[in-house]
PDB file of C-alpha atoms in Angstrom:
ATOM      1  CA  MET N   1       0.053  -0.007  -0.023  1.00 53.00           C
ATOM      2  CA  LYS N   2       2.859   2.513   0.723  1.00 44.00           C
ATOM      3  CA  ASN N   3       3.966   4.264  -2.234  1.00 44.00           C
ATOM      4  CA  GLU N   4       7.268   6.006  -3.003  1.00 40.00           C
ATOM      5  CA  ILE N   5       5.468   9.051  -4.726  1.00 38.00           C
ATOM      6  CA  MET N   6       3.551  11.183  -1.922  1.00 40.00           C
ATOM      7  CA  LYS N   7       1.901  14.174  -1.549  1.00 43.00           C
ATOM      8  CA  LYS N   8       3.504  16.752   0.882  1.00 45.00           C
ATOM      9  CA  GLU N   9       0.402  16.746   3.190  1.00 48.00           C
ATOM     10  CA  PHE N  10       0.638  12.838   3.709  1.00 49.00           C
ATOM     11  CA  SER N  11       3.869  13.216   5.646  1.00 66.00           C
ATOM     12  CA  PHE N  12       1.808  14.400   8.669  1.00 68.00           C
ATOM     13  CA  TYR N  13      -0.372  11.285   8.540  1.00 69.00           C
ATOM     14  CA  GLU N  14       2.776   9.058   8.032  1.00 75.00           C
ATOM     15  CA  PHE N  15       4.296  10.481  11.038  1.00 83.00           C
ATOM     16  CA  VAL N  16       1.355   9.733  13.236  1.00 87.00           C
ATOM     17  CA  GLY N  17       0.732   6.338  11.665  1.00 90.00           C
ATOM     18  CA  ILE N  18       4.381   5.648  12.939  1.00 92.00           C
ATOM     19  CA  LEU N  19       4.147   7.193  16.270  1.00 93.00           C
ATOM     20  CA  VAL N  20       0.804   5.979  17.655  1.00 94.00           C
ATOM     21  CA  PRO N  21       1.670   2.247  17.627  1.00 95.00           C
ATOM     22  CA  GLY N  22       5.056   2.958  19.152  1.00 95.00           C
ATOM     23  CA  VAL N  23       3.268   4.917  22.018  1.00 94.00           C
ATOM     24  CA  MET N  24       0.660   2.498  22.406  1.00 94.00           C
ATOM     25  CA  ILE N  25       3.205  -0.439  23.185  1.00 94.00           C
ATOM     26  CA  LEU N  26       5.557   1.608  25.181  1.00 93.00           C
ATOM     27  CA  PHE N  27       2.769   3.058  27.271  1.00 92.00           C
ATOM     28  CA  PHE N  28       1.535  -0.356  27.997  1.00 91.00           C
ATOM     29  CA  GLY N  29       4.882  -1.591  28.707  1.00 89.00           C
ATOM     30  CA  ALA N  30       5.404   1.351  31.204  1.00 88.00           C
ATOM     31  CA  ILE N  31       2.037   0.320  32.787  1.00 86.00           C
ATOM     32  CA  SER N  32       2.960  -3.246  33.022  1.00 85.00           C
ATOM     33  CA  TYR N  33       6.459  -2.370  34.757  1.00 83.00           C
ATOM     34  CA  GLU N  34       4.739  -0.310  37.174  1.00 83.00           C
ATOM     35  CA  ASN N  35       2.083  -2.783  38.025  1.00 81.00           C
ATOM     36  CA  ILE N  36       4.918  -5.518  38.549  1.00 81.00           C
ATOM     37  CA  THR N  37       7.777  -3.516  40.435  1.00 83.00           C
ATOM     38  CA  GLY N  38       5.561  -0.418  41.952  1.00 80.00           C
ATOM     39  CA  LYS N  39       8.086   1.889  40.282  1.00 83.00           C
ATOM     40  CA  THR N  40       7.340   4.594  37.563  1.00 83.00           C
ATOM     41  CA  LEU N  41       9.447   3.852  34.542  1.00 83.00           C
ATOM     42  CA  VAL N  42       8.545   7.247  32.941  1.00 84.00           C
ATOM     43  CA  ASP N  43       7.382  10.374  34.619  1.00 83.00           C
ATOM     44  CA  PHE N  44       5.393  12.220  32.001  1.00 82.00           C
ATOM     45  CA  SER N  45       5.224  15.500  34.146  1.00 84.00           C
ATOM     46  CA  LYS N  46       8.815  15.925  33.252  1.00 88.00           C
ATOM     47  CA  PHE N  47       9.526  17.532  29.705  1.00 90.00           C
ATOM     48  CA  GLY N  48      12.712  15.671  29.035  1.00 90.00           C
ATOM     49  CA  GLU N  49      11.360  12.387  29.884  1.00 89.00           C
ATOM     50  CA  SER N  50       8.406  12.610  27.974  1.00 90.00           C
ATOM     51  CA  LEU N  51      10.223  13.936  24.942  1.00 93.00           C
ATOM     52  CA  ILE N  52      12.662  10.868  25.162  1.00 93.00           C
ATOM     53  CA  PHE N  53       9.610   8.759  25.445  1.00 92.00           C
ATOM     54  CA  ILE N  54       8.358  10.291  21.989  1.00 93.00           C
ATOM     55  CA  ILE N  55      11.353   9.811  20.327  1.00 93.00           C
ATOM     56  CA  VAL N  56      11.884   6.371  21.265  1.00 95.00           C
ATOM     57  CA  ALA N  57       8.225   5.705  20.457  1.00 94.00           C
ATOM     58  CA  TYR N  58       8.752   6.902  16.974  1.00 93.00           C
ATOM     59  CA  GLY N  59      11.626   4.501  16.517  1.00 94.00           C
ATOM     60  CA  THR N  60       9.649   1.617  18.013  1.00 95.00           C
ATOM     61  CA  GLY N  61       6.810   2.546  15.653  1.00 94.00           C
ATOM     62  CA  HIS N  62       9.082   1.811  12.831  1.00 94.00           C
ATOM     63  CA  ILE N  63       9.999  -1.497  14.210  1.00 95.00           C
ATOM     64  CA  LEU N  64       6.206  -2.443  14.740  1.00 95.00           C
ATOM     65  CA  HIS N  65       5.714  -1.498  10.992  1.00 95.00           C
ATOM     66  CA  SER N  66       8.209  -3.865   9.840  1.00 95.00           C
ATOM     67  CA  ILE N  67       6.441  -6.615  11.612  1.00 96.00           C
ATOM     68  CA  GLY N  68       3.453  -5.129   9.793  1.00 95.00           C
ATOM     69  CA  ASN N  69       4.945  -5.662   6.627  1.00 95.00           C
ATOM     70  CA  LEU N  70       5.412  -9.432   7.342  1.00 96.00           C
ATOM     71  CA  TYR N  71       1.919  -9.565   8.829  1.00 96.00           C
ATOM     72  CA  GLU N  72       0.061  -7.965   5.918  1.00 95.00           C
ATOM     73  CA  SER N  73       2.033 -10.198   3.366  1.00 93.00           C
ATOM     74  CA  VAL N  74       0.266 -13.191   5.268  1.00 95.00           C
ATOM     75  CA  PHE N  75      -2.875 -11.390   5.899  1.00 96.00           C
ATOM     76  CA  TRP N  76      -3.512 -10.655   2.112  1.00 94.00           C
ATOM     77  CA  LYS N  77      -2.584 -14.039   0.858  1.00 92.00           C
ATOM     78  CA  LEU N  78      -5.603 -15.446   2.832  1.00 91.00           C
ATOM     79  CA  PHE N  79      -7.573 -13.109   0.460  1.00 90.00           C
ATOM     80  CA  GLY N  80      -5.819 -14.268  -2.539  1.00 87.00           C
ATOM     81  CA  GLY N  81      -3.679 -10.899  -3.071  1.00 89.00           C
ATOM     82  CA  MET N  82      -3.853  -7.008  -2.347  1.00 91.00           C
ATOM     83  CA  PRO N  83      -7.383  -5.215  -3.000  1.00 93.00           C
ATOM     84  CA  THR N  84      -5.675  -3.632  -6.135  1.00 92.00           C
ATOM     85  CA  GLN N  85      -5.367  -7.177  -7.703  1.00 90.00           C
ATOM     86  CA  TRP N  86      -8.985  -7.791  -7.228  1.00 91.00           C
ATOM     87  CA  LEU N  87      -9.902  -5.497 -10.370  1.00 89.00           C
ATOM     88  CA  ILE N  88      -9.205  -8.525 -12.634  1.00 84.00           C
ATOM     89  CA  LYS N  89      -9.274 -11.602 -10.378  1.00 84.00           C
ATOM     90  CA  LYS N  90     -11.878 -12.461  -7.722  1.00 83.00           C
ATOM     91  CA  ASN N  91     -10.330 -12.566  -4.123  1.00 85.00           C
ATOM     92  CA  ARG N  92     -10.646 -15.951  -2.297  1.00 83.00           C
ATOM     93  CA  PHE N  93     -14.135 -15.231  -1.406  1.00 82.00           C
ATOM     94  CA  GLY N  94     -15.305 -14.631  -4.829  1.00 81.00           C
ATOM     95  CA  LYS N  95     -15.462 -10.781  -4.898  1.00 82.00           C
ATOM     96  CA  PHE N  96     -14.304  -8.218  -7.374  1.00 86.00           C
ATOM     97  CA  LEU N  97     -14.004  -4.660  -6.630  1.00 90.00           C
ATOM     98  CA  PHE N  98     -16.484  -3.328  -9.268  1.00 91.00           C
ATOM     99  CA  SER N  99     -19.521  -5.143 -11.193  1.00 90.00           C
ATOM    100  CA  LYS N 100     -18.569  -6.949 -14.411  1.00 89.00           C
ATOM    101  CA  THR N 101     -19.488  -4.099 -16.616  1.00 91.00           C
ATOM    102  CA  GLN N 102     -17.527  -1.435 -14.673  1.00 92.00           C
ATOM    103  CA  THR N 103     -14.548  -3.734 -14.470  1.00 90.00           C
ATOM    104  CA  GLU N 104     -14.500  -4.197 -18.336  1.00 91.00           C
ATOM    105  CA  ALA N 105     -14.765  -0.445 -18.830  1.00 93.00           C
ATOM    106  CA  ILE N 106     -11.970   0.243 -16.337  1.00 92.00           C
ATOM    107  CA  LEU N 107      -9.682  -2.462 -17.411  1.00 90.00           C
ATOM    108  CA  SER N 108     -10.148  -1.603 -21.144  1.00 90.00           C
ATOM    109  CA  LYS N 109      -8.944   1.900 -20.396  1.00 92.00           C
ATOM    110  CA  ILE N 110      -5.972   0.847 -18.332  1.00 91.00           C
ATOM    111  CA  LYS N 111      -4.760  -1.670 -20.742  1.00 88.00           C
ATOM    112  CA  ASN N 112      -4.901   0.883 -23.536  1.00 89.00           C
ATOM    113  CA  HIS N 113      -2.861   2.992 -21.476  1.00 86.00           C
ATOM    114  CA  PHE N 114      -0.253   0.832 -19.654  1.00 83.00           C
ATOM    115  CA  GLY N 115      -0.668  -2.432 -21.638  1.00 80.00           C
ATOM    116  CA  ASP N 116      -1.187  -5.898 -20.259  1.00 77.00           C
ATOM    117  CA  SER N 117       0.641  -6.264 -16.876  1.00 68.00           C
ATOM    118  CA  PRO N 118       2.162  -9.791 -16.038  1.00 61.00           C
ATOM    119  CA  GLU N 119       1.724  -8.925 -12.498  1.00 64.00           C
ATOM    120  CA  LYS N 120      -2.043  -8.512 -12.995  1.00 72.00           C
ATOM    121  CA  ASP N 121      -1.863  -5.653 -10.612  1.00 82.00           C
ATOM    122  CA  TYR N 122      -2.178  -2.053 -11.936  1.00 87.00           C
ATOM    123  CA  GLY N 123      -2.582  -0.152  -8.642  1.00 87.00           C
ATOM    124  CA  MET N 124       0.918   1.332  -8.392  1.00 87.00           C
ATOM    125  CA  ASN N 125       1.121   2.120 -12.195  1.00 88.00           C
ATOM    126  CA  VAL N 126      -2.444   4.036 -12.011  1.00 90.00           C
ATOM    127  CA  TYR N 127      -1.594   5.990  -8.835  1.00 89.00           C
ATOM    128  CA  ASN N 128       1.925   7.013 -10.000  1.00 88.00           C
ATOM    129  CA  TRP N 129       0.096   8.422 -13.057  1.00 89.00           C
ATOM    130  CA  LEU N 130      -2.649  10.080 -11.252  1.00 88.00           C
ATOM    131  CA  SER N 131      -0.139  11.670  -8.951  1.00 86.00           C
ATOM    132  CA  LEU N 132       1.687  13.448 -11.713  1.00 85.00           C
ATOM    133  CA  LYS N 133      -1.291  14.953 -13.089  1.00 82.00           C
ATOM    134  CA  GLU N 134      -1.771  18.566 -11.917  1.00 70.00           C
ATOM    135  CA  GLU N 135      -5.523  18.569 -12.622  1.00 66.00           C
ATOM    136  CA  VAL N 136      -6.114  15.455 -10.451  1.00 74.00           C
ATOM    137  CA  THR N 137      -5.773  15.533  -6.499  1.00 75.00           C
ATOM    138  CA  VAL N 138      -4.951  12.319  -4.764  1.00 78.00           C
ATOM    139  CA  LYS N 139      -5.310  13.738  -1.399  1.00 79.00           C
ATOM    140  CA  ARG N 140      -8.603  11.691  -0.800  1.00 81.00           C
ATOM    141  CA  ILE N 141      -6.689   8.525  -1.910  1.00 86.00           C
ATOM    142  CA  ASP N 142      -3.719   9.268   0.396  1.00 85.00           C
ATOM    143  CA  VAL N 143      -6.023   9.662   3.325  1.00 85.00           C
ATOM    144  CA  PHE N 144      -7.261   6.127   2.801  1.00 88.00           C
ATOM    145  CA  ASN N 145      -3.757   4.969   2.394  1.00 88.00           C
ATOM    146  CA  ALA N 146      -2.628   6.927   5.567  1.00 88.00           C
ATOM    147  CA  ASN N 147      -5.366   5.367   7.727  1.00 91.00           C
ATOM    148  CA  TYR N 148      -4.640   1.899   6.239  1.00 94.00           C
ATOM    149  CA  PHE N 149      -0.799   2.355   7.377  1.00 93.00           C
ATOM    150  CA  LEU N 150      -1.980   3.649  10.816  1.00 94.00           C
ATOM    151  CA  LEU N 151      -4.397   0.828  11.344  1.00 95.00           C
ATOM    152  CA  ARG N 152      -1.611  -1.963  10.316  1.00 96.00           C
ATOM    153  CA  GLY N 153       0.341  -0.600  12.943  1.00 95.00           C
ATOM    154  CA  MET N 154      -2.282  -0.779  15.559  1.00 96.00           C
ATOM    155  CA  THR N 155      -3.273  -4.174  14.511  1.00 97.00           C
ATOM    156  CA  VAL N 156       0.172  -5.605  14.888  1.00 97.00           C
ATOM    157  CA  THR N 157       0.560  -3.613  18.374  1.00 96.00           C
ATOM    158  CA  PHE N 158      -2.840  -4.955  19.639  1.00 97.00           C
ATOM    159  CA  TYR N 159      -1.935  -8.562  18.669  1.00 97.00           C
ATOM    160  CA  LEU N 160       1.459  -8.145  20.512  1.00 95.00           C
ATOM    161  CA  LEU N 161      -0.256  -6.771  23.603  1.00 94.00           C
ATOM    162  CA  THR N 162      -2.705  -9.524  23.408  1.00 96.00           C
ATOM    163  CA  ILE N 163       0.098 -12.131  23.737  1.00 94.00           C
ATOM    164  CA  SER N 164       2.008 -10.199  26.552  1.00 90.00           C
ATOM    165  CA  SER N 165      -1.116  -9.319  28.569  1.00 89.00           C
ATOM    166  CA  MET N 166      -1.301 -13.325  29.092  1.00 90.00           C
ATOM    167  CA  PHE N 167       1.622 -12.895  31.458  1.00 85.00           C
ATOM    168  CA  PHE N 168       0.859  -9.687  33.346  1.00 81.00           C
ATOM    169  CA  PHE N 169      -2.993  -9.249  33.337  1.00 84.00           C
ATOM    170  CA  SER N 170      -6.172 -10.835  33.616  1.00 87.00           C
ATOM    171  CA  TRP N 171      -8.204 -12.470  30.852  1.00 89.00           C
ATOM    172  CA  LYS N 172     -10.308  -9.497  30.643  1.00 92.00           C
ATOM    173  CA  VAL N 173      -7.316  -7.167  29.396  1.00 90.00           C
ATOM    174  CA  VAL N 174      -6.326 -10.194  26.992  1.00 93.00           C
ATOM    175  CA  LEU N 175      -9.770 -10.125  25.653  1.00 96.00           C
ATOM    176  CA  ALA N 176      -9.994  -6.445  25.223  1.00 95.00           C
ATOM    177  CA  ALA N 177      -6.748  -6.289  23.471  1.00 94.00           C
ATOM    178  CA  LEU N 178      -7.726  -9.023  21.137  1.00 97.00           C
ATOM    179  CA  VAL N 179     -11.075  -7.491  20.366  1.00 97.00           C
ATOM    180  CA  LEU N 180      -9.326  -4.129  19.510  1.00 97.00           C
ATOM    181  CA  GLY N 181      -7.014  -6.083  17.351  1.00 97.00           C
ATOM    182  CA  LEU N 182      -9.555  -7.592  15.319  1.00 97.00           C
ATOM    183  CA  LEU N 183     -11.434  -4.505  14.998  1.00 97.00           C
ATOM    184  CA  SER N 184      -8.280  -2.510  13.909  1.00 97.00           C
ATOM    185  CA  ASN N 185      -7.632  -5.423  11.392  1.00 97.00           C
ATOM    186  CA  TYR N 186     -11.223  -5.131  10.047  1.00 96.00           C
ATOM    187  CA  ARG N 187     -10.749  -1.578   9.505  1.00 96.00           C
ATOM    188  CA  MET N 188      -7.242  -2.152   7.886  1.00 96.00           C
ATOM    189  CA  TYR N 189      -9.070  -4.364   5.387  1.00 95.00           C
ATOM    190  CA  ARG N 190     -11.750  -1.825   4.649  1.00 94.00           C
ATOM    191  CA  PHE N 191      -9.397   1.016   4.046  1.00 94.00           C
ATOM    192  CA  ALA N 192      -7.103  -1.029   1.983  1.00 94.00           C
ATOM    193  CA  LYS N 193     -10.211  -1.928  -0.316  1.00 93.00           C
ATOM    194  CA  ILE N 194     -11.507   1.560  -0.476  1.00 93.00           C
ATOM    195  CA  HIS N 195      -7.920   2.833  -1.324  1.00 93.00           C
ATOM    196  CA  ALA N 196      -8.113   0.418  -4.209  1.00 94.00           C
ATOM    197  CA  ILE N 197     -11.397   1.534  -5.410  1.00 93.00           C
ATOM    198  CA  GLU N 198     -10.512   5.145  -5.088  1.00 93.00           C
ATOM    199  CA  ILE N 199      -7.535   4.723  -7.273  1.00 93.00           C
ATOM    200  CA  TYR N 200      -9.113   2.802 -10.290  1.00 94.00           C
ATOM    201  CA  ARG N 201     -12.507   5.025  -9.920  1.00 92.00           C
ATOM    202  CA  THR N 202     -10.635   8.254  -9.958  1.00 90.00           C
ATOM    203  CA  TYR N 203      -8.337   7.305 -13.017  1.00 91.00           C
ATOM    204  CA  PHE N 204     -11.530   6.006 -15.012  1.00 91.00           C
ATOM    205  CA  ASN N 205     -13.414   9.460 -14.511  1.00 88.00           C
ATOM    206  CA  TYR N 206     -10.233  11.268 -15.504  1.00 84.00           C
ATOM    207  CA  GLU N 207     -10.475  12.653 -18.976  1.00 66.00           C
TER     208      GLU N 207
END
């Protein structure tokens, strides 16, 4: 889902998408440490400690997204490929992105423009082309991509918290972390699908 060509506005969302998962897992770790030892690991009333916490959280967020890269590769295999691939092939549950008529019209325009792709995934080509057109704004598409990026990090974080909670907290906390992970995972799926739909729909409607 991540793309090398991005609008400047997306950098803020990208920063938040990395920082939030890092803050989540480090804050939970600090609470766990205090719960076990009775000592405070981070004093958030002190600016210096809070700043260091944010910096470490940002670095941790990158690590979590590295895990997220591995997770999404497995996750999308369960669906038969990324949503951008569902334009020309059904996912594992027999669904396309569009109706048959819409798919044929969009695919005809894409093939006339880009040719026949052996990878059968035109998402990257179409997005790159759109991003270079001054008449077309991809801000809406980037927002869906940014939310997907954030939710991927949150999904991995909640699943890791589910595992770690088993050692430090009651089953209620474990269940809460698992439910939040599943909800984040569902939202990740939804934003990935909408992102793919917006890419192809914007391209098709461009004259």
